[in-house]
CSV table of C-alpha atoms in Angstrom, one decimal:
chain,number,residue,atom,x,y,z
A,22,MET,CA,24.3,-66.3,5.1
A,23,ILE,CA,21.0,-65.1,6.6
A,24,LEU,CA,19.5,-68.5,5.7
A,25,ILE,CA,22.2,-70.7,6.9
A,26,LEU,CA,21.7,-68.8,10.1
A,27,ILE,CA,18.1,-69.5,10.3
A,28,PHE,CA,19.0,-73.3,9.6
A,29,PHE,CA,21.2,-73.5,12.1
A,30,LYS,CA,19.1,-71.7,14.7
A,31,THR,CA,16.2,-73.8,13.6
A,32,SER,CA,18.0,-77.0,13.7
A,33,GLN,CA,19.5,-75.8,17.3
A,34,SER,CA,16.2,-74.6,18.8
A,35,ASP,CA,13.8,-76.5,21.0
A,36,ILE,CA,10.7,-76.3,18.8
A,37,PRO,CA,7.8,-77.9,20.0
A,38,SER,CA,6.9,-81.3,18.2
A,39,GLY,CA,3.7,-79.6,17.1
A,40,PHE,CA,5.3,-77.1,15.1
A,41,LYS,CA,7.7,-79.7,13.5
A,42,VAL,CA,4.9,-81.4,12.4
A,43,ILE,CA,3.2,-78.3,10.8
A,44,LEU,CA,6.6,-76.8,9.4
A,45,GLY,CA,8.6,-80.3,8.5
A,46,ASP,CA,12.3,-80.6,8.6
A,47,PRO,CA,14.5,-77.5,9.0
A,48,ILE,CA,16.0,-78.5,5.5
A,49,TYR,CA,12.4,-78.7,3.9
A,50,VAL,CA,11.9,-75.1,5.6
A,51,LEU,CA,15.3,-73.6,4.3
A,52,LEU,CA,14.3,-74.8,0.7
A,53,ILE,CA,11.0,-73.2,0.9
A,54,ASN,CA,12.4,-70.1,2.2
A,55,CYS,CA,15.1,-70.2,-0.5
A,56,LEU,CA,12.5,-70.7,-3.3
A,57,ILE,CA,10.4,-68.0,-1.8
A,58,THR,CA,13.4,-65.6,-1.5
A,59,LEU,CA,14.5,-66.5,-5.1
A,60,PHE,CA,10.8,-66.1,-6.7
A,61,PHE,CA,10.2,-62.8,-5.0
A,62,GLY,CA,14.0,-61.5,-5.5
A,63,GLY,CA,13.8,-62.6,-9.2
A,64,PHE,CA,10.5,-60.8,-9.6
A,65,LEU,CA,11.6,-57.4,-8.1
A,66,ALA,CA,14.8,-57.8,-9.9
A,67,TYR,CA,12.6,-58.2,-13.0
A,68,LEU,CA,10.3,-55.0,-12.0
A,69,GLN,CA,13.5,-53.2,-11.7
A,70,MET,CA,15.0,-54.2,-15.0
A,71,ASP,CA,11.7,-53.4,-16.9
A,72,GLN,CA,11.3,-50.0,-15.1
A,73,GLU,CA,14.9,-49.4,-16.3
A,74,ARG,CA,14.1,-50.2,-19.5
A,75,ASP,CA,11.0,-48.0,-19.6
A,76,ARG,CA,13.1,-45.1,-18.1
A,77,LEU,CA,15.9,-45.6,-21.0
A,78,LYS,CA,13.2,-45.7,-23.7
A,79,MET,CA,11.4,-42.6,-22.4
A,80,ARG,CA,14.9,-40.9,-22.3
A,81,ALA,CA,15.7,-42.1,-25.6
A,82,LEU,CA,12.2,-40.6,-26.9
A,83,GLN,CA,12.9,-37.4,-24.6
A,84,ASP,CA,16.1,-37.0,-26.4
A,85,ARG,CA,14.9,-37.6,-29.8
A,86,ARG,CA,11.8,-35.3,-29.1
A,87,ILE,CA,14.7,-32.5,-28.2
A,88,ASP,CA,16.7,-33.1,-30.9
A,89,GLU,CA,13.7,-32.7,-33.2
A,90,LEU,CA,12.5,-29.6,-31.3
A,91,ASP,CA,16.1,-28.2,-31.6
A,92,ASP,CA,16.2,-28.9,-35.3
A,93,ALA,CA,12.9,-27.3,-35.8
A,94,VAL,CA,13.8,-24.2,-34.1
A,95,LYS,CA,17.2,-24.2,-35.9
A,96,LYS,CA,15.5,-24.3,-39.1
A,97,ARG,CA,13.0,-21.8,-38.2
A,98,THR,CA,15.7,-19.6,-37.3
A,99,GLU,CA,17.2,-20.2,-40.5
A,100,GLU,CA,14.3,-19.4,-42.2
A,101,LEU,CA,13.7,-16.3,-40.2
A,102,ASN,CA,17.0,-15.2,-41.0
A,103,THR,CA,16.9,-15.7,-44.8
A,104,MET,CA,13.4,-14.1,-44.5
A,105,ARG,CA,15.3,-11.0,-43.1
A,106,GLU,CA,18.1,-10.9,-45.3
A,107,ASN,CA,15.7,-11.5,-48.4
A,108,ILE,CA,13.5,-8.2,-46.8
A,109,ALA,CA,16.7,-6.4,-46.7
A,110,THR,CA,18.0,-7.3,-50.4
A,111,ASP,CA,14.4,-6.7,-51.5
A,112,PHE,CA,14.4,-3.2,-50.0
A,113,HIS,CA,17.8,-2.7,-51.7
A,114,ASP,CA,16.5,-4.1,-55.2
A,115,GLU,CA,13.1,-2.9,-55.2
A,116,THR,CA,11.9,-0.7,-52.4
A,117,GLY,CA,14.8,1.2,-52.6
A,118,ASN,CA,15.4,1.9,-56.0
A,119,MET,CA,11.8,2.8,-56.2
A,120,LEU,CA,12.0,5.4,-53.7
A,121,SER,CA,14.8,6.9,-55.2
A,122,ALA,CA,13.3,6.8,-58.8
A,123,ILE,CA,10.3,8.4,-56.9
A,124,THR,CA,12.5,11.2,-55.5
A,125,ARG,CA,14.8,11.7,-58.7
A,126,GLN,CA,11.4,12.1,-60.7
A,127,ALA,CA,10.0,14.5,-58.3
A,128,THR,CA,13.3,16.4,-58.3
A,129,TYR,CA,13.2,16.5,-62.2
A,130,LEU,CA,9.6,17.8,-62.0
A,131,LYS,CA,10.8,20.4,-59.5
A,132,LEU,CA,13.5,21.4,-61.8
A,133,LYS,CA,10.6,22.2,-64.5
A,134,ILE,CA,8.3,24.1,-62.2
A,135,GLN,CA,8.4,27.8,-61.4
A,136,ALA,CA,9.5,28.2,-57.4
A,137,GLY,CA,7.0,29.3,-55.4
A,138,THR,CA,3.8,28.0,-56.9
A,139,GLU,CA,1.4,25.7,-55.2
A,140,VAL,CA,2.6,22.9,-57.4
A,141,HIS,CA,6.1,23.4,-56.6
A,142,LYS,CA,5.2,22.9,-53.0
A,143,ILE,CA,3.6,19.8,-53.5
A,144,VAL,CA,6.5,18.4,-55.1
A,145,GLU,CA,8.8,19.8,-52.6
A,146,SER,CA,6.5,17.7,-50.2
A,147,ILE,CA,6.7,14.6,-52.3
A,148,ILE,CA,10.4,14.7,-52.0
A,149,PHE,CA,10.3,15.3,-48.2
A,150,ASN,CA,8.2,12.3,-47.9
A,151,SER,CA,10.1,10.1,-50.4
A,152,LYS,CA,13.2,10.8,-48.3
A,153,SER,CA,11.7,10.1,-45.1
A,154,LEU,CA,10.3,7.1,-45.7
A,155,TYR,CA,13.4,6.1,-47.3
A,156,SER,CA,15.3,7.1,-44.2
A,157,SER,CA,12.6,5.4,-41.7
A,158,SER,CA,12.9,2.1,-43.8
A,159,LYS,CA,16.7,2.0,-43.5
A,160,ASP,CA,16.1,2.2,-39.7
A,161,PHE,CA,13.5,-0.5,-39.6
A,162,LEU,CA,15.5,-2.9,-41.8
A,163,TRP,CA,18.5,-2.2,-39.3
A,164,HIS,CA,16.4,-3.1,-36.6
A,165,LEU,CA,15.0,-5.9,-38.2
A,166,ASN,CA,18.4,-7.1,-39.4
A,167,HIS,CA,20.5,-6.2,-36.5
A,168,ASN,CA,21.1,-7.5,-32.8
A,169,SER,CA,19.6,-4.2,-32.2
A,170,ASP,CA,18.8,-4.6,-28.7
A,171,ASP,CA,22.4,-4.7,-27.9
A,172,ALA,CA,22.8,-1.2,-26.4
A,173,GLU,CA,26.3,-1.1,-28.2
A,174,GLU,CA,25.1,-2.0,-31.7
A,175,LEU,CA,22.4,0.8,-31.2
A,176,PHE,CA,25.2,3.4,-30.1
A,177,ALA,CA,27.4,2.4,-33.1
A,178,TYR,CA,24.5,2.9,-35.3
A,179,LEU,CA,23.4,6.3,-34.0
A,180,THR,CA,27.1,7.4,-33.9
A,181,ALA,CA,27.3,6.4,-37.5
A,182,TYR,CA,24.0,8.5,-38.2
A,183,GLY,CA,25.4,11.5,-36.5
A,184,GLN,CA,28.8,11.3,-38.1
A,185,PHE,CA,27.0,11.3,-41.6
A,186,TYR,CA,24.3,13.9,-40.7
A,187,TYR,CA,26.8,16.4,-39.3
A,188,ASN,CA,29.3,15.8,-42.0
A,189,GLN,CA,26.7,17.9,-44.3
A,190,PHE,CA,27.1,21.1,-42.0
A,191,ASP,CA,30.4,22.4,-40.5
A,192,ILE,CA,29.5,21.0,-37.2
A,193,ALA,CA,32.1,18.9,-35.4
A,194,PHE,CA,30.7,15.6,-34.1
A,195,SER,CA,32.0,12.8,-32.0
A,196,SER,CA,30.7,10.1,-29.7
A,197,GLY,CA,32.0,8.6,-26.5
A,198,SER,CA,30.8,5.5,-24.5
A,199,GLN,CA,31.9,4.5,-20.9
A,200,MET,CA,30.1,1.4,-20.9
A,201,LYS,CA,31.9,-1.9,-21.1
A,202,GLY,CA,30.4,-5.2,-22.3
A,203,SER,CA,27.1,-5.4,-24.0
A,204,LYS,CA,23.7,-4.7,-22.2
A,205,GLN,CA,20.3,-5.8,-23.4
A,206,LEU,CA,18.0,-3.1,-24.2
A,207,PRO,CA,14.2,-3.6,-23.6
A,208,PRO,CA,12.4,-5.0,-27.0
A,209,SER,CA,11.6,-2.0,-29.2
A,210,ALA,CA,13.8,0.6,-27.0
A,211,ALA,CA,16.1,0.7,-29.9
A,212,LEU,CA,13.8,1.7,-32.6
A,213,ASN,CA,12.4,4.6,-30.2
A,214,LEU,CA,15.8,5.8,-29.3
A,215,ILE,CA,16.6,6.1,-33.2
A,216,TYR,CA,13.9,8.2,-33.6
A,217,ILE,CA,14.2,10.2,-30.6
A,218,PHE,CA,18.1,11.1,-31.3
A,219,LYS,CA,17.5,11.7,-34.9
A,220,GLU,CA,14.9,14.5,-34.2
A,221,ALA,CA,17.3,15.7,-31.4
A,222,MET,CA,20.4,15.7,-33.9
A,223,ASN,CA,18.2,17.5,-36.5
A,224,ASN,CA,16.8,20.2,-34.2
A,225,VAL,CA,20.5,21.1,-32.8
A,226,VAL,CA,21.1,22.0,-36.4
A,227,LYS,CA,18.2,23.8,-37.0
A,228,HIS,CA,17.8,25.7,-33.9
A,229,SER,CA,20.9,25.9,-31.5
A,230,GLY,CA,23.8,27.4,-33.7
A,231,ALA,CA,26.1,24.7,-32.3
A,232,ASN,CA,29.7,24.2,-33.4
A,233,GLU,CA,30.3,20.9,-31.5
A,234,VAL,CA,28.0,18.2,-30.7
A,235,ILE,CA,28.8,14.9,-28.6
A,236,PHE,CA,26.8,11.6,-28.2
A,237,LYS,CA,27.3,9.9,-25.3
A,238,MET,CA,26.4,6.7,-23.8
A,239,ALA,CA,26.8,5.4,-20.0
A,240,ILE,CA,25.5,3.0,-17.8
A,241,GLU,CA,24.3,4.0,-14.2
A,242,GLU,CA,22.4,1.7,-11.8
A,243,ASN,CA,19.9,-0.4,-13.9
A,244,LYS,CA,19.6,2.3,-16.5
A,245,ILE,CA,21.5,3.4,-19.5
A,246,VAL,CA,21.9,7.1,-20.2
A,247,PHE,CA,22.0,8.3,-23.7
A,248,ALA,CA,23.2,11.9,-23.9
A,249,LEU,CA,23.2,14.5,-26.6
A,250,GLN,CA,25.4,17.6,-25.7
A,251,ASP,CA,25.8,20.6,-27.8
A,252,ASP,CA,27.6,23.8,-27.4
A,253,GLY,CA,25.0,26.1,-29.1
A,254,GLN,CA,23.6,29.1,-27.7
A,255,TRP,CA,19.8,28.5,-28.1
A,256,LYS,CA,17.9,31.9,-27.9
A,257,PRO,CA,16.4,32.6,-24.6
A,258,SER,CA,13.1,33.7,-25.8
A,259,ASP,CA,12.4,30.8,-27.6
A,260,ASP,CA,10.9,27.6,-26.1
A,261,LEU,CA,13.4,24.9,-25.7
A,262,GLN,CA,10.5,22.6,-25.5
A,263,ASN,CA,9.7,23.3,-29.3
A,264,HIS,CA,13.3,23.2,-30.3
A,265,TYR,CA,14.0,19.7,-29.2
A,266,GLY,CA,10.6,18.8,-31.1
A,267,LEU,CA,9.8,17.8,-27.6
A,268,ALA,CA,6.2,16.9,-28.3
A,269,ASN,CA,7.4,13.6,-30.3
A,270,ILE,CA,10.3,13.1,-27.9
A,271,THR,CA,8.4,13.2,-24.6
A,272,ALA,CA,5.3,11.1,-26.2
A,273,ARG,CA,8.1,8.2,-27.0
A,274,CYS,CA,9.5,8.7,-23.8
A,275,GLU,CA,6.4,8.3,-21.8
A,276,LYS,CA,5.1,5.2,-23.9
A,277,ASN,CA,8.4,3.4,-23.5
A,278,GLY,CA,9.2,4.3,-19.8
A,279,PHE,CA,12.4,6.2,-20.5
A,280,ASN,CA,13.2,9.2,-18.4
A,281,LYS,CA,14.0,12.6,-20.3
A,282,ILE,CA,16.0,15.4,-18.8
A,283,ILE,CA,17.2,18.6,-20.3
A,284,VAL,CA,20.3,20.3,-18.8
A,285,LYS,CA,21.1,23.8,-19.6
A,286,GLU,CA,24.5,24.9,-19.1
A,287,SER,CA,26.3,28.1,-19.9
A,288,MET,CA,28.1,26.3,-23.0
A,289,GLY,CA,25.1,24.7,-24.4
A,290,THR,CA,22.4,22.2,-23.6
A,291,ARG,CA,22.0,18.3,-22.9
A,292,LEU,CA,19.3,16.2,-23.8
A,293,GLU,CA,19.5,13.0,-21.7
A,294,ILE,CA,17.5,10.1,-21.9
A,295,GLU,CA,17.6,7.3,-19.2
A,296,VAL,CA,16.3,3.6,-20.5
A,297,PRO,CA,15.5,1.5,-17.2
A,298,LEU,CA,17.1,-2.1,-17.7
A,299,LYS,CA,13.7,-3.5,-16.3
A,300,ILE,CA,10.8,-1.6,-17.7
A,301,SER,CA,7.0,-1.8,-17.4
A,302,TYR,CA,5.4,-0.7,-20.4
A,303,HIS,CA,2.3,1.7,-20.7
A,304,GLY,CA,-0.1,1.4,-23.9
B,19,MET,CA,35.2,22.8,-71.2
B,20,LYS,CA,32.5,20.6,-69.3
B,21,LYS,CA,33.5,17.1,-67.7
B,22,ARG,CA,32.3,14.4,-69.6
B,23,ILE,CA,30.4,11.6,-67.5
B,24,THR,CA,28.7,8.6,-68.6
B,25,ILE,CA,25.9,6.7,-66.2
B,26,VAL,CA,25.5,2.8,-66.0
B,27,GLU,CA,22.3,2.1,-64.2
B,28,ASP,CA,19.7,-0.5,-65.3
B,29,ASN,CA,16.9,1.6,-63.8
B,30,THR,CA,15.6,3.6,-66.7
B,31,VAL,CA,14.0,6.4,-64.3
B,32,ILE,CA,16.9,6.9,-61.9
B,33,ARG,CA,19.4,6.8,-65.3
B,34,GLU,CA,17.5,9.3,-66.9
B,35,THR,CA,16.9,11.6,-64.1
B,36,PHE,CA,20.5,11.5,-63.0
B,37,ALA,CA,21.4,12.5,-66.4
B,38,VAL,CA,18.9,15.5,-66.2
B,39,VAL,CA,20.4,16.9,-63.0
B,40,ILE,CA,24.0,16.6,-64.1
B,41,ASN,CA,23.1,18.1,-67.7
B,42,ASN,CA,21.7,20.9,-65.5
B,43,THR,CA,25.1,21.8,-64.2
B,44,VAL,CA,27.5,24.3,-65.5
B,45,ALA,CA,30.5,22.1,-65.1
B,46,TYR,CA,29.5,18.5,-66.2
B,47,GLN,CA,27.5,17.0,-69.2
B,48,VAL,CA,26.4,13.4,-69.8
B,49,VAL,CA,27.6,12.0,-72.7
B,50,ALA,CA,26.0,8.6,-72.6
B,51,HIS,CA,24.2,6.4,-70.2
B,52,TYR,CA,24.0,2.7,-70.2
B,53,ALA,CA,21.8,0.1,-68.9
B,54,THR,CA,24.8,-2.5,-68.9
B,55,CYS,CA,28.6,-2.4,-68.2
B,56,GLU,CA,29.2,-4.2,-71.4
B,57,GLU,CA,27.4,-1.3,-73.6
B,58,ALA,CA,29.5,1.1,-71.7
B,59,LEU,CA,32.6,-1.0,-71.9
B,60,LYS,CA,32.0,-0.9,-75.6
B,61,ASN,CA,31.7,2.9,-76.2
B,62,LEU,CA,34.5,3.5,-73.3
B,63,ASP,CA,36.9,5.1,-75.9
B,64,CYS,CA,34.6,6.9,-77.9
B,65,ASP,CA,32.8,8.3,-74.9
B,66,SER,CA,36.2,9.0,-73.1
B,67,PRO,CA,34.4,10.1,-69.9
B,68,ASP,CA,36.2,11.9,-67.0
B,69,LEU,CA,33.8,10.2,-64.5
B,70,VAL,CA,31.5,7.1,-64.8
B,71,LEU,CA,28.5,6.6,-62.2
B,72,MET,CA,28.2,3.0,-61.7
B,73,ASP,CA,25.5,0.9,-60.1
B,74,ILE,CA,26.5,-2.2,-58.7
B,75,ASP,CA,23.7,-5.0,-59.3
B,76,LEU,CA,23.5,-4.7,-63.2
B,77,PRO,CA,22.6,-7.4,-65.6
B,78,GLY,CA,25.2,-9.3,-66.9
B,79,MET,CA,28.8,-7.8,-65.7
B,80,ASN,CA,28.3,-6.3,-62.3
B,81,GLY,CA,29.5,-2.7,-61.2
B,82,ILE,CA,32.4,-4.1,-59.4
B,83,ASP,CA,33.8,-5.9,-62.3
B,84,GLY,CA,32.8,-3.1,-64.6
B,85,THR,CA,35.0,-0.7,-62.4
B,86,ILE,CA,37.8,-3.4,-62.6
B,87,GLN,CA,37.6,-3.0,-66.5
B,88,ILE,CA,37.2,0.6,-66.6
B,89,LYS,CA,40.2,1.3,-64.3
B,90,LYS,CA,42.2,-1.0,-66.3
B,91,ARG,CA,41.6,0.7,-69.8
B,92,CYS,CA,41.2,4.1,-68.3
B,93,ALA,CA,43.0,4.6,-65.1
B,94,GLU,CA,42.5,8.5,-64.6
B,95,CYS,CA,38.7,8.1,-65.1
B,96,ILE,CA,37.1,8.3,-62.0
B,97,VAL,CA,34.3,5.8,-61.1
B,98,LEU,CA,31.6,6.8,-58.7
B,99,ILE,CA,29.4,4.1,-57.2
B,100,ILE,CA,25.6,4.8,-57.1
B,101,THR,CA,23.7,2.7,-54.4
B,102,VAL,CA,20.9,2.6,-52.4
B,103,LEU,CA,22.6,1.6,-48.9
B,104,GLU,CA,26.0,3.6,-48.5
B,105,ASP,CA,27.9,1.1,-46.0
B,106,GLY,CA,27.4,-2.4,-47.5
B,107,GLU,CA,30.0,-5.0,-48.2
B,108,LYS,CA,29.4,-4.3,-52.1
B,109,VAL,CA,30.1,-0.6,-51.6
B,110,PHE,CA,33.5,-1.7,-50.0
B,111,ARG,CA,34.5,-4.2,-52.6
B,112,SER,CA,33.8,-1.5,-55.3
B,113,LEU,CA,35.8,0.6,-53.5
B,114,CYS,CA,38.8,-2.1,-53.3
B,115,ALA,CA,38.4,-2.5,-57.2
B,116,GLY,CA,39.1,1.3,-57.6
B,117,ALA,CA,35.9,3.4,-57.6
B,118,GLY,CA,36.6,6.6,-56.1
B,119,GLY,CA,33.5,7.0,-53.7
B,120,TYR,CA,29.7,6.8,-54.0
B,121,ILE,CA,26.8,8.6,-54.1
B,122,VAL,CA,23.6,7.3,-52.3
B,123,LYS,CA,20.8,7.2,-55.0
B,124,ASN,CA,18.4,9.1,-52.9
B,125,SER,CA,20.6,11.8,-52.5
B,126,ASP,CA,19.5,15.9,-53.0
B,127,THR,CA,20.5,17.0,-56.3
B,128,ASP,CA,22.9,19.5,-54.4
B,129,ASP,CA,24.2,16.6,-52.9
B,130,ILE,CA,24.8,14.7,-55.9
B,131,VAL,CA,26.9,17.6,-57.7
B,132,ARG,CA,28.7,18.3,-54.5
B,133,ASN,CA,30.0,14.4,-54.5
B,134,ILE,CA,31.0,14.6,-58.2
B,135,ASP,CA,32.7,18.0,-57.4
B,136,GLU,CA,34.4,16.5,-54.3
B,137,ALA,CA,35.3,13.4,-56.4
B,138,PHE,CA,37.3,15.8,-58.8
B,139,ASN,CA,38.7,18.0,-56.2
B,140,GLY,CA,39.9,15.0,-54.1
B,141,GLY,CA,38.1,13.6,-51.1
B,142,ALA,CA,35.2,11.4,-51.9
B,143,PRO,CA,32.8,10.4,-48.8
B,144,MET,CA,33.7,7.8,-46.3
B,145,SER,CA,31.1,6.6,-43.7
B,146,LEU,CA,31.8,4.9,-40.3
B,147,ASN,CA,31.3,1.3,-41.4
B,148,ILE,CA,33.2,1.7,-44.5
B,149,ALA,CA,36.0,3.1,-42.7
B,150,LYS,CA,36.0,0.0,-40.3
B,151,MET,CA,36.2,-2.5,-43.3
B,152,VAL,CA,39.0,0.0,-44.7
B,153,VAL,CA,40.8,-0.4,-41.3
B,154,ALA,CA,40.6,-4.3,-41.4
B,155,SER,CA,41.9,-4.4,-45.0
B,156,PHE,CA,44.9,-2.6,-44.3
B,157,ASN,CA,45.7,-4.4,-41.0
B,158,ARG,CA,45.7,-7.6,-43.0
B,159,VAL,CA,49.1,-6.4,-44.6
B,160,GLN,CA,52.3,-6.2,-42.5
B,161,ASN,CA,53.6,-3.1,-43.7
B,162,SER,CA,50.6,-0.4,-43.9
B,163,PRO,CA,51.2,2.2,-46.7
B,164,LEU,CA,49.4,4.8,-44.9
B,165,THR,CA,51.2,7.5,-43.7
B,166,GLU,CA,50.7,8.3,-39.8
B,167,ARG,CA,48.2,11.4,-40.7
B,168,GLU,CA,46.2,9.3,-43.1
B,169,LYS,CA,46.0,6.8,-40.3
B,170,GLU,CA,44.7,9.4,-38.1
B,171,VAL,CA,42.0,10.5,-40.2
B,172,LEU,CA,40.9,6.9,-41.0
B,173,LYS,CA,40.8,6.2,-37.2
B,174,GLY,CA,38.8,9.3,-36.6
B,175,ILE,CA,36.2,8.3,-39.2
B,176,ALA,CA,36.1,4.5,-37.9
B,177,GLU,CA,35.5,6.4,-34.2
B,178,GLY,CA,32.4,8.1,-35.8
B,179,LYS,CA,34.0,11.8,-35.8
B,180,SER,CA,32.6,14.1,-38.3
B,181,TYR,CA,35.3,15.6,-40.9
B,182,SER,CA,35.1,19.1,-38.9
B,183,LYS,CA,35.8,17.2,-35.6
B,184,ILE,CA,38.9,15.3,-37.2
B,185,ALA,CA,40.0,18.7,-38.8
B,186,LEU,CA,39.6,20.3,-35.3
B,187,ASP,CA,41.5,17.5,-33.4
B,188,LEU,CA,44.4,17.2,-35.8
B,189,PHE,CA,44.7,21.3,-36.4
B,190,ILE,CA,44.0,20.8,-40.5
B,191,SER,CA,41.3,22.1,-42.8
B,192,LYS,CA,38.1,20.0,-43.8
B,193,GLU,CA,39.5,20.1,-47.5
B,194,THR,CA,42.8,18.4,-46.4
B,195,VAL,CA,40.7,15.5,-44.4
B,196,ARG,CA,39.0,14.9,-47.7
B,197,SER,CA,42.4,14.8,-49.7
B,198,HIS,CA,43.7,12.4,-47.3
B,199,ILE,CA,40.5,10.3,-47.6
B,200,LYS,CA,41.1,10.3,-51.5
B,201,ASN,CA,44.7,9.0,-50.9
B,202,ILE,CA,43.2,6.3,-48.8
B,203,TYR,CA,40.9,5.3,-51.2
B,204,LYS,CA,43.9,5.0,-53.6
B,205,LYS,CA,46.1,3.1,-51.4
B,206,LEU,CA,43.0,0.7,-50.8
B,207,GLU,CA,42.9,-0.2,-54.4
B,208,VAL,CA,46.6,-0.7,-54.7
B,209,ASN,CA,46.9,-2.5,-51.2
B,210,ASN,CA,44.0,-4.9,-52.2
B,211,LYS,CA,45.9,-5.8,-55.5
B,212,VAL,CA,48.9,-6.4,-53.5
B,213,ALA,CA,47.1,-8.3,-51.0
B,214,ALA,CA,45.5,-10.2,-53.8
B,215,LEU,CA,48.6,-11.1,-55.7
B,216,LYS,CA,50.3,-12.3,-52.2
B,217,ILE,CA,47.4,-14.5,-51.7
B,218,ALA,CA,47.7,-15.8,-55.1
B,219,GLY,CA,51.5,-16.2,-54.7
B,220,SER,CA,51.2,-18.3,-51.6
B,221,ASN,CA,48.6,-20.6,-53.3
B,222,ARG,CA,51.1,-20.8,-56.2
B,223,TRP,CA,48.5,-19.5,-58.6
B,224,ILE,CA,51.3,-17.3,-60.0
B,225,ASN,CA,55.1,-17.6,-60.0
């Protein structure tokens, strides 16, 4: 259309004859114009097509690379999962049996040795250490093999431990959570919380004389609160700090950025551990 | 008269030291111990045990199949699983196969004897994770064979309550809680046989 308009205007206009000599006939001008337009148009279209082809090539390359990376990540994850499962199986088949064998042999030795002697104490210490190693290996394996950063999973694990532990005594144990939905704990928080509450549960039995223990979990602004409540009468003359094995608990809290609160009530004591959901680590 | 016990465990140290612990008691004696189920089954009639302590992972026939064979030939015989980890899938499958409970291999001497006492007197231990699997197993069938009280006990365990807490909440004794657990184990075995038959029937494996 534009070219026809130019042609029409050119043929109608009063161009000086000097220009007509230089430019020639309007049809000739139109043809030249058309050729130039076609040439550049075609060139531009070619460039665009070329760019589009390169872009598609690049996209295909990127997609292939992403797929490769996806596959590699999937393969690695599978390898890690298999490795975790193997570690758990190995523990069950090898380490667990070996530790059980040590405990059983030491127990046999204990039966053969007179109580109160120095050797008897050493054998008792071997049994204690073997059982401790067995217990901490189980905690570590659980941490490795489960979604241990999920607060709900950790709460269930500690509840199961509390149930098993207090079943050995005449202590009523129950648990309750006011949390809805899963919350992600900071890395390595779970293992430390396991050690903290195992120690606390143990100390309640040793020192509080409680009949009932309740383990609770609740969510408050940007923090999860785990609490162990007992109805025991801790001896007033005793240092509560020592009862809870608080040196260890305090150290773990400080290292992991947890906040520890002990509430003494008329009907027992409550140990609260607050875990901020965003934590800065020290050490 | 002492109760007769046999042990099936491939780890020699564990097998022999378990035997020492049991032979040291007034109430029990180990009449034989074996490294494989096959040997134990071969001598089952002559050993005539009241209780069998059974490992799960064994060379040849595993402890789950071994439990089924023993219960088939000697229904009154109690099978207690000895295990490293007490709440695994394999332990649950052993319970479905007819085992009356389990003992953790690393237990104290007192705990081992207490668990055997409990198995004879009714009420083997049940952990939270096992209770959850048991609940799921009974949920598979339409008409649950459990009584209301047994359901309440099972629910309490699955929620993480200790036996004392369940007894307190239900106004019953700890011993009654244990006897309910024993009944749940028995019904679990029957229930799984029924479930297995139903599945087999629906797949036209049996007529």
